[in-house]
PDB file of C-alpha atoms in Angstrom:
ATOM      1  CA  MET U   1      23.491   4.663  -8.747  1.00 41.00           C
ATOM      2  CA  ALA U   2      19.831   4.384  -9.642  1.00 42.00           C
ATOM      3  CA  GLU U   3      17.332   3.791  -6.869  1.00 42.00           C
ATOM      4  CA  HIS U   4      16.362   0.341  -8.081  1.00 41.00           C
ATOM      5  CA  ASP U   5      19.999  -0.758  -7.806  1.00 40.00           C
ATOM      6  CA  VAL U   6      20.159  -0.289  -4.046  1.00 40.00           C
ATOM      7  CA  ALA U   7      17.152  -2.295  -2.910  1.00 44.00           C
ATOM      8  CA  SER U   8      17.776  -4.423   0.151  1.00 46.00           C
ATOM      9  CA  PRO U   9      17.495  -8.216   0.053  1.00 46.00           C
ATOM     10  CA  GLY U  10      13.930  -9.437   0.361  1.00 49.00           C
ATOM     11  CA  LEU U  11      12.407  -5.986  -0.190  1.00 54.00           C
ATOM     12  CA  PRO U  12      11.124  -5.634  -3.764  1.00 53.00           C
ATOM     13  CA  GLU U  13      11.471  -2.217  -5.258  1.00 53.00           C
ATOM     14  CA  ALA U  14       8.504  -0.442  -6.807  1.00 50.00           C
ATOM     15  CA  SER U  15       8.711   0.251 -10.495  1.00 47.00           C
ATOM     16  CA  ASP U  16       7.014   2.443 -13.042  1.00 50.00           C
ATOM     17  CA  ASP U  17       6.501  -0.559 -15.336  1.00 50.00           C
ATOM     18  CA  HIS U  18       3.017  -1.818 -16.121  1.00 51.00           C
ATOM     19  CA  ASP U  19       3.366  -5.133 -14.257  1.00 60.00           C
ATOM     20  CA  PRO U  20       0.908  -4.738 -11.317  1.00 59.00           C
ATOM     21  CA  ASN U  21       2.763  -7.315  -9.222  1.00 62.00           C
ATOM     22  CA  LEU U  22       6.094  -5.464  -9.221  1.00 63.00           C
ATOM     23  CA  GLY U  23       6.988  -4.535  -5.646  1.00 68.00           C
ATOM     24  CA  THR U  24       4.676  -7.073  -3.991  1.00 81.00           C
ATOM     25  CA  ARG U  25       6.137  -9.240  -1.236  1.00 84.00           C
ATOM     26  CA  THR U  26       3.390 -11.708  -0.279  1.00 90.00           C
ATOM     27  CA  PRO U  27       0.343 -13.460  -1.773  1.00 92.00           C
ATOM     28  CA  LEU U  28      -1.786 -11.143   0.365  1.00 93.00           C
ATOM     29  CA  ASP U  29      -0.185  -8.154  -1.349  1.00 93.00           C
ATOM     30  CA  ARG U  30      -1.060  -9.575  -4.748  1.00 93.00           C
ATOM     31  CA  LEU U  31      -4.649 -10.222  -3.632  1.00 94.00           C
ATOM     32  CA  VAL U  32      -4.916  -6.684  -2.267  1.00 95.00           C
ATOM     33  CA  GLY U  33      -3.532  -5.343  -5.542  1.00 91.00           C
ATOM     34  CA  LYS U  34      -6.235  -7.087  -7.558  1.00 92.00           C
ATOM     35  CA  GLY U  35      -8.990  -5.890  -5.232  1.00 93.00           C
ATOM     36  CA  THR U  36      -7.847  -2.285  -5.134  1.00 91.00           C
ATOM     37  CA  ARG U  37      -7.440  -2.139  -8.914  1.00 90.00           C
ATOM     38  CA  ALA U  38     -11.081  -3.190  -9.195  1.00 91.00           C
ATOM     39  CA  ALA U  39     -12.086  -0.588  -6.588  1.00 91.00           C
ATOM     40  CA  ALA U  40     -10.296   2.114  -8.582  1.00 91.00           C
ATOM     41  CA  TRP U  41     -13.188   2.022 -11.039  1.00 94.00           C
ATOM     42  CA  LEU U  42     -15.255   3.737  -8.345  1.00 94.00           C
ATOM     43  CA  VAL U  43     -13.587   6.999  -9.352  1.00 94.00           C
ATOM     44  CA  LEU U  44     -14.788   6.618 -12.933  1.00 95.00           C
ATOM     45  CA  LEU U  45     -18.285   5.744 -11.723  1.00 96.00           C
ATOM     46  CA  ALA U  46     -18.288   8.785  -9.434  1.00 96.00           C
ATOM     47  CA  MET U  47     -17.327  10.980 -12.383  1.00 96.00           C
ATOM     48  CA  ALA U  48     -20.110   9.471 -14.504  1.00 97.00           C
ATOM     49  CA  ILE U  49     -22.883  10.127 -11.993  1.00 96.00           C
ATOM     50  CA  SER U  50     -21.482  13.635 -11.411  1.00 96.00           C
ATOM     51  CA  VAL U  51     -21.971  14.323 -15.116  1.00 96.00           C
ATOM     52  CA  PHE U  52     -25.478  12.889 -14.781  1.00 96.00           C
ATOM     53  CA  GLU U  53     -26.183  15.322 -11.931  1.00 95.00           C
ATOM     54  CA  VAL U  54     -24.959  18.292 -14.004  1.00 95.00           C
ATOM     55  CA  VAL U  55     -27.250  17.318 -16.888  1.00 96.00           C
ATOM     56  CA  MET U  56     -30.213  16.798 -14.591  1.00 95.00           C
ATOM     57  CA  ARG U  57     -29.672  19.999 -12.628  1.00 94.00           C
ATOM     58  CA  TYR U  58     -28.735  22.486 -15.341  1.00 94.00           C
ATOM     59  CA  GLY U  59     -30.136  20.822 -18.440  1.00 94.00           C
ATOM     60  CA  LEU U  60     -33.458  19.406 -17.228  1.00 94.00           C
ATOM     61  CA  ASP U  61     -33.896  21.540 -14.071  1.00 93.00           C
ATOM     62  CA  SER U  62     -34.436  18.384 -12.030  1.00 93.00           C
ATOM     63  CA  PRO U  63     -31.600  18.019  -9.501  1.00 93.00           C
ATOM     64  CA  THR U  64     -31.098  14.738  -7.692  1.00 93.00           C
ATOM     65  CA  SER U  65     -30.914  14.191  -3.943  1.00 92.00           C
ATOM     66  CA  TRP U  66     -28.493  11.251  -3.979  1.00 95.00           C
ATOM     67  CA  VAL U  67     -25.590  12.026  -6.333  1.00 95.00           C
ATOM     68  CA  HIS U  68     -23.574  14.359  -4.104  1.00 94.00           C
ATOM     69  CA  GLU U  69     -23.437  12.052  -1.086  1.00 96.00           C
ATOM     70  CA  THR U  70     -22.866   8.987  -3.261  1.00 96.00           C
ATOM     71  CA  VAL U  71     -19.890  10.608  -4.977  1.00 96.00           C
ATOM     72  CA  ILE U  72     -18.374  11.563  -1.621  1.00 96.00           C
ATOM     73  CA  PHE U  73     -18.754   7.991  -0.393  1.00 97.00           C
ATOM     74  CA  MET U  74     -17.172   6.515  -3.536  1.00 96.00           C
ATOM     75  CA  VAL U  75     -14.195   8.861  -3.484  1.00 95.00           C
ATOM     76  CA  ALA U  76     -13.700   8.345   0.252  1.00 96.00           C
ATOM     77  CA  THR U  77     -13.686   4.583  -0.318  1.00 96.00           C
ATOM     78  CA  SER U  78     -11.053   4.943  -3.032  1.00 94.00           C
ATOM     79  CA  PHE U  79      -8.850   7.047  -0.784  1.00 94.00           C
ATOM     80  CA  ALA U  80      -9.184   4.605   2.115  1.00 95.00           C
ATOM     81  CA  LEU U  81      -8.206   1.637  -0.054  1.00 95.00           C
ATOM     82  CA  GLY U  82      -5.195   3.560  -1.329  1.00 93.00           C
ATOM     83  CA  GLY U  83      -3.347   2.684   1.892  1.00 93.00           C
ATOM     84  CA  PRO U  84      -3.389  -1.106   1.388  1.00 95.00           C
ATOM     85  CA  ALA U  85      -2.649  -0.607  -2.323  1.00 93.00           C
ATOM     86  CA  ALA U  86       0.463   1.498  -1.618  1.00 92.00           C
ATOM     87  CA  LEU U  87       1.680  -0.926   1.040  1.00 92.00           C
ATOM     88  CA  ALA U  88       1.084  -3.910  -1.253  1.00 92.00           C
ATOM     89  CA  ASN U  89       3.159  -2.463  -4.102  1.00 87.00           C
ATOM     90  CA  ASN U  90       5.833  -0.757  -1.965  1.00 82.00           C
ATOM     91  CA  ARG U  91       4.872   2.664  -3.328  1.00 81.00           C
ATOM     92  CA  HIS U  92       4.573   4.586  -0.077  1.00 76.00           C
ATOM     93  CA  ILE U  93       6.398   7.896   0.256  1.00 75.00           C
ATOM     94  CA  ARG U  94       9.846   7.543   1.843  1.00 76.00           C
ATOM     95  CA  VAL U  95      13.124   9.407   2.261  1.00 79.00           C
ATOM     96  CA  ARG U  96      16.072   7.203   1.250  1.00 82.00           C
ATOM     97  CA  VAL U  97      19.011   9.504   2.046  1.00 84.00           C
ATOM     98  CA  LEU U  98      20.264   7.471   5.017  1.00 83.00           C
ATOM     99  CA  TYR U  99      19.243   4.149   3.471  1.00 83.00           C
ATOM    100  CA  ASP U 100      21.343   4.771   0.346  1.00 85.00           C
ATOM    101  CA  LEU U 101      24.436   5.767   2.339  1.00 87.00           C
ATOM    102  CA  VAL U 102      24.806   2.610   4.433  1.00 87.00           C
ATOM    103  CA  GLY U 103      25.812  -0.937   3.599  1.00 87.00           C
ATOM    104  CA  THR U 104      23.732  -4.054   3.233  1.00 86.00           C
ATOM    105  CA  ARG U 105      24.002  -5.110   6.885  1.00 87.00           C
ATOM    106  CA  PHE U 106      22.706  -1.806   8.261  1.00 89.00           C
ATOM    107  CA  ARG U 107      19.977  -1.736   5.613  1.00 88.00           C
ATOM    108  CA  TYR U 108      18.718  -5.004   7.049  1.00 89.00           C
ATOM    109  CA  VAL U 109      18.518  -3.332  10.478  1.00 89.00           C
ATOM    110  CA  LEU U 110      16.623  -0.401   8.966  1.00 88.00           C
ATOM    111  CA  ASP U 111      14.237  -2.807   7.213  1.00 89.00           C
ATOM    112  CA  CYS U 112      13.501  -4.531  10.539  1.00 91.00           C
ATOM    113  CA  PHE U 113      12.937  -1.207  12.302  1.00 92.00           C
ATOM    114  CA  ASN U 114      10.710   0.055   9.488  1.00 91.00           C
ATOM    115  CA  ASP U 115       8.533  -3.076   9.487  1.00 92.00           C
ATOM    116  CA  VAL U 116       8.175  -3.035  13.286  1.00 95.00           C
ATOM    117  CA  MET U 117       7.110   0.609  13.305  1.00 94.00           C
ATOM    118  CA  THR U 118       4.714   0.052  10.381  1.00 94.00           C
ATOM    119  CA  PHE U 119       3.041  -2.830  12.170  1.00 96.00           C
ATOM    120  CA  VAL U 120       2.734  -0.920  15.463  1.00 97.00           C
ATOM    121  CA  PHE U 121       1.284   2.113  13.666  1.00 96.00           C
ATOM    122  CA  CYS U 122      -1.242   0.057  11.676  1.00 97.00           C
ATOM    123  CA  LEU U 123      -2.268  -1.863  14.793  1.00 97.00           C
ATOM    124  CA  ALA U 124      -2.837   1.353  16.764  1.00 98.00           C
ATOM    125  CA  MET U 125      -4.767   2.937  13.890  1.00 97.00           C
ATOM    126  CA  SER U 126      -6.906  -0.189  13.545  1.00 97.00           C
ATOM    127  CA  TYR U 127      -7.896   0.095  17.182  1.00 98.00           C
ATOM    128  CA  ALA U 128      -8.774   3.754  16.671  1.00 97.00           C
ATOM    129  CA  GLY U 129     -10.748   2.818  13.549  1.00 97.00           C
ATOM    130  CA  TRP U 130     -12.658   0.162  15.499  1.00 97.00           C
ATOM    131  CA  VAL U 131     -13.636   2.668  18.195  1.00 97.00           C
ATOM    132  CA  MET U 132     -14.733   5.156  15.528  1.00 97.00           C
ATOM    133  CA  PHE U 133     -16.797   2.552  13.655  1.00 97.00           C
ATOM    134  CA  TRP U 134     -18.392   1.215  16.870  1.00 97.00           C
ATOM    135  CA  ARG U 135     -19.617   4.679  17.803  1.00 96.00           C
ATOM    136  CA  ALA U 136     -20.961   5.195  14.265  1.00 96.00           C
ATOM    137  CA  SER U 137     -22.788   1.857  14.188  1.00 96.00           C
ATOM    138  CA  HIS U 138     -24.243   1.619  17.709  1.00 95.00           C
ATOM    139  CA  SER U 139     -26.478   3.791  19.828  1.00 92.00           C
ATOM    140  CA  PRO U 140     -25.393   4.935  23.316  1.00 89.00           C
ATOM    141  CA  LEU U 141     -27.346   1.938  24.649  1.00 90.00           C
ATOM    142  CA  GLY U 142     -25.279  -0.460  22.551  1.00 89.00           C
ATOM    143  CA  GLU U 143     -27.944  -1.235  19.958  1.00 94.00           C
ATOM    144  CA  TRP U 144     -27.109  -1.539  16.249  1.00 95.00           C
ATOM    145  CA  GLN U 145     -27.872   1.856  14.726  1.00 94.00           C
ATOM    146  CA  LEU U 146     -25.937   3.182  11.733  1.00 95.00           C
ATOM    147  CA  GLU U 147     -24.980   6.837  11.711  1.00 95.00           C
ATOM    148  CA  ARG U 148     -26.724   8.703   8.881  1.00 95.00           C
ATOM    149  CA  SER U 149     -26.026  11.919   7.021  1.00 93.00           C
ATOM    150  CA  GLY U 150     -29.085  13.822   8.267  1.00 91.00           C
ATOM    151  CA  THR U 151     -30.053  15.105   4.817  1.00 92.00           C
ATOM    152  CA  SER U 152     -33.375  14.632   3.001  1.00 90.00           C
ATOM    153  CA  TRP U 153     -32.061  11.374   1.512  1.00 94.00           C
ATOM    154  CA  ASN U 154     -30.382  10.431   4.812  1.00 94.00           C
ATOM    155  CA  PRO U 155     -28.195   7.462   3.765  1.00 95.00           C
ATOM    156  CA  PRO U 156     -25.954   5.605   6.283  1.00 96.00           C
ATOM    157  CA  PHE U 157     -22.834   6.659   4.376  1.00 96.00           C
ATOM    158  CA  PRO U 158     -21.024   8.141   7.419  1.00 96.00           C
ATOM    159  CA  ALA U 159     -21.107   4.768   9.178  1.00 97.00           C
ATOM    160  CA  LEU U 160     -20.258   2.864   5.988  1.00 97.00           C
ATOM    161  CA  THR U 161     -17.303   5.152   5.279  1.00 97.00           C
ATOM    162  CA  LYS U 162     -15.901   4.523   8.746  1.00 97.00           C
ATOM    163  CA  GLY U 163     -16.439   0.809   8.181  1.00 97.00           C
ATOM    164  CA  VAL U 164     -14.378   0.987   4.988  1.00 97.00           C
ATOM    165  CA  ILE U 165     -11.631   2.854   6.847  1.00 97.00           C
ATOM    166  CA  LEU U 166     -11.589   0.147   9.536  1.00 97.00           C
ATOM    167  CA  PHE U 167     -11.416  -2.559   6.864  1.00 97.00           C
ATOM    168  CA  ALA U 168      -8.509  -0.833   5.098  1.00 97.00           C
ATOM    169  CA  LEU U 169      -6.573  -0.434   8.364  1.00 97.00           C
ATOM    170  CA  ALA U 170      -7.172  -4.065   9.321  1.00 97.00           C
ATOM    171  CA  VAL U 171      -5.863  -5.228   5.935  1.00 97.00           C
ATOM    172  CA  MET U 172      -2.794  -3.002   6.318  1.00 96.00           C
ATOM    173  CA  THR U 173      -2.154  -4.512   9.751  1.00 97.00           C
ATOM    174  CA  LEU U 174      -2.164  -8.029   8.259  1.00 96.00           C
ATOM    175  CA  GLN U 175       0.130  -6.877   5.455  1.00 96.00           C
ATOM    176  CA  ALA U 176       2.544  -5.262   7.900  1.00 95.00           C
ATOM    177  CA  LEU U 177       2.575  -8.376  10.102  1.00 95.00           C
ATOM    178  CA  TRP U 178       3.386 -10.591   7.116  1.00 94.00           C
ATOM    179  CA  HIS U 179       6.127  -8.188   5.989  1.00 94.00           C
ATOM    180  CA  LEU U 180       7.560  -8.201   9.486  1.00 93.00           C
ATOM    181  CA  TYR U 181       7.638 -11.993   9.541  1.00 92.00           C
ATOM    182  CA  GLN U 182       9.377 -12.081   6.151  1.00 90.00           C
ATOM    183  CA  THR U 183      11.999  -9.541   7.188  1.00 88.00           C
ATOM    184  CA  PHE U 184      12.915 -11.215  10.465  1.00 86.00           C
ATOM    185  CA  PHE U 185      13.049 -14.722   9.042  1.00 84.00           C
ATOM    186  CA  SER U 186      14.729 -13.926   5.744  1.00 73.00           C
ATOM    187  CA  PRO U 187      18.430 -14.852   5.402  1.00 64.00           C
ATOM    188  CA  ARG U 188      20.659 -12.221   6.948  1.00 63.00           C
ATOM    189  CA  PRO U 189      23.164 -10.494   4.649  1.00 58.00           C
ATOM    190  CA  PRO U 190      26.904 -11.120   5.162  1.00 55.00           C
ATOM    191  CA  GLU U 191      28.446  -9.240   8.078  1.00 53.00           C
ATOM    192  CA  GLY U 192      30.751  -7.194   5.876  1.00 48.00           C
ATOM    193  CA  GLY U 193      28.412  -6.885   2.925  1.00 45.00           C
ATOM    194  CA  SER U 194      27.951  -3.453   1.416  1.00 43.00           C
ATOM    195  CA  GLU U 195      26.947  -1.947  -1.831  1.00 45.00           C
ATOM    196  CA  GLY U 196      29.619  -0.871  -4.242  1.00 41.00           C
ATOM    197  CA  SER U 197      32.231  -3.355  -3.027  1.00 42.00           C
ATOM    198  CA  GLY U 198      32.715  -4.522  -6.577  1.00 42.00           C
ATOM    199  CA  ALA U 199      33.348  -8.111  -5.526  1.00 41.00           C
ATOM    200  CA  SER U 200      30.348  -9.379  -7.439  1.00 41.00           C
ATOM    201  CA  ASP U 201      31.312  -7.534 -10.577  1.00 43.00           C
ATOM    202  CA  ALA U 202      34.226  -9.842 -11.352  1.00 43.00           C
ATOM    203  CA  THR U 203      33.671 -12.104 -14.341  1.00 44.00           C
ATOM    204  CA  PRO U 204      35.699 -14.892 -15.934  1.00 44.00           C
ATOM    205  CA  ASP U 205      36.389 -12.535 -18.822  1.00 47.00           C
ATOM    206  CA  ALA U 206      38.317 -10.259 -16.465  1.00 43.00           C
ATOM    207  CA  ALA U 207      40.853 -12.956 -15.545  1.00 44.00           C
ATOM    208  CA  PRO U 208      44.244 -12.641 -17.290  1.00 46.00           C
ATOM    209  CA  ASP U 209      44.750 -14.957 -20.202  1.00 47.00           C
ATOM    210  CA  ALA U 210      47.483 -17.417 -19.238  1.00 44.00           C
ATOM    211  CA  THR U 211      48.317 -18.015 -22.884  1.00 45.00           C
ATOM    212  CA  ALA U 212      48.360 -14.386 -23.915  1.00 44.00           C
ATOM    213  CA  ASP U 213      52.206 -14.175 -23.887  1.00 47.00           C
ATOM    214  CA  HIS U 214      52.826 -17.685 -25.170  1.00 47.00           C
ATOM    215  CA  LYS U 215      54.685 -17.762 -28.448  1.00 48.00           C
ATOM    216  CA  GLU U 216      54.558 -20.503 -30.968  1.00 48.00           C
ATOM    217  CA  PRO U 217      57.962 -22.229 -31.584  1.00 49.00           C
ATOM    218  CA  ARG U 218      59.510 -21.484 -34.882  1.00 45.00           C
TER     219      ARG U 218
END
């Protein structure tokens, strides 16, 4: 049975189709999908200014002082926003061996357990991200002071990168909380429900024809 045929109720399955909303569960997921698709253009922009740096350095012998750190910041931002994007479209890496072997009722239990653990993990990581960003944005005396790279250009990209990581984790926490609410308050599957029972495959065409053996009088 194909993977998309064994999805549990209320849990959309990711697809390789071009519809960007396939796999989303909430309006927040769809909003995150739109935002992260826009942010994906940062990779193309990073490539463009990298080419500019190559031309300036090796073609005109006039290297820049800002391209390298800017590219690192753009790529790091793209990677950080990949977490909310994967969670929004249900494209995270998973092992489905146990999930595919059990029936619908136990899949519901696994869905609840998965959403609880996802929320707890995202909440804990958000706290860690907040601590990391606070230390990067405040001096030991508690004053606002962004951490900088320490190079000749000296941009505040280290602090901004940690801010983006905190933002991504906070968004994932909200997504996980909404998913958890949906899972717990969605209709429970039937007690004896399981995949492959074949009960839903019956159609009116399969019923015996009551007039099949009827003969016309001569």
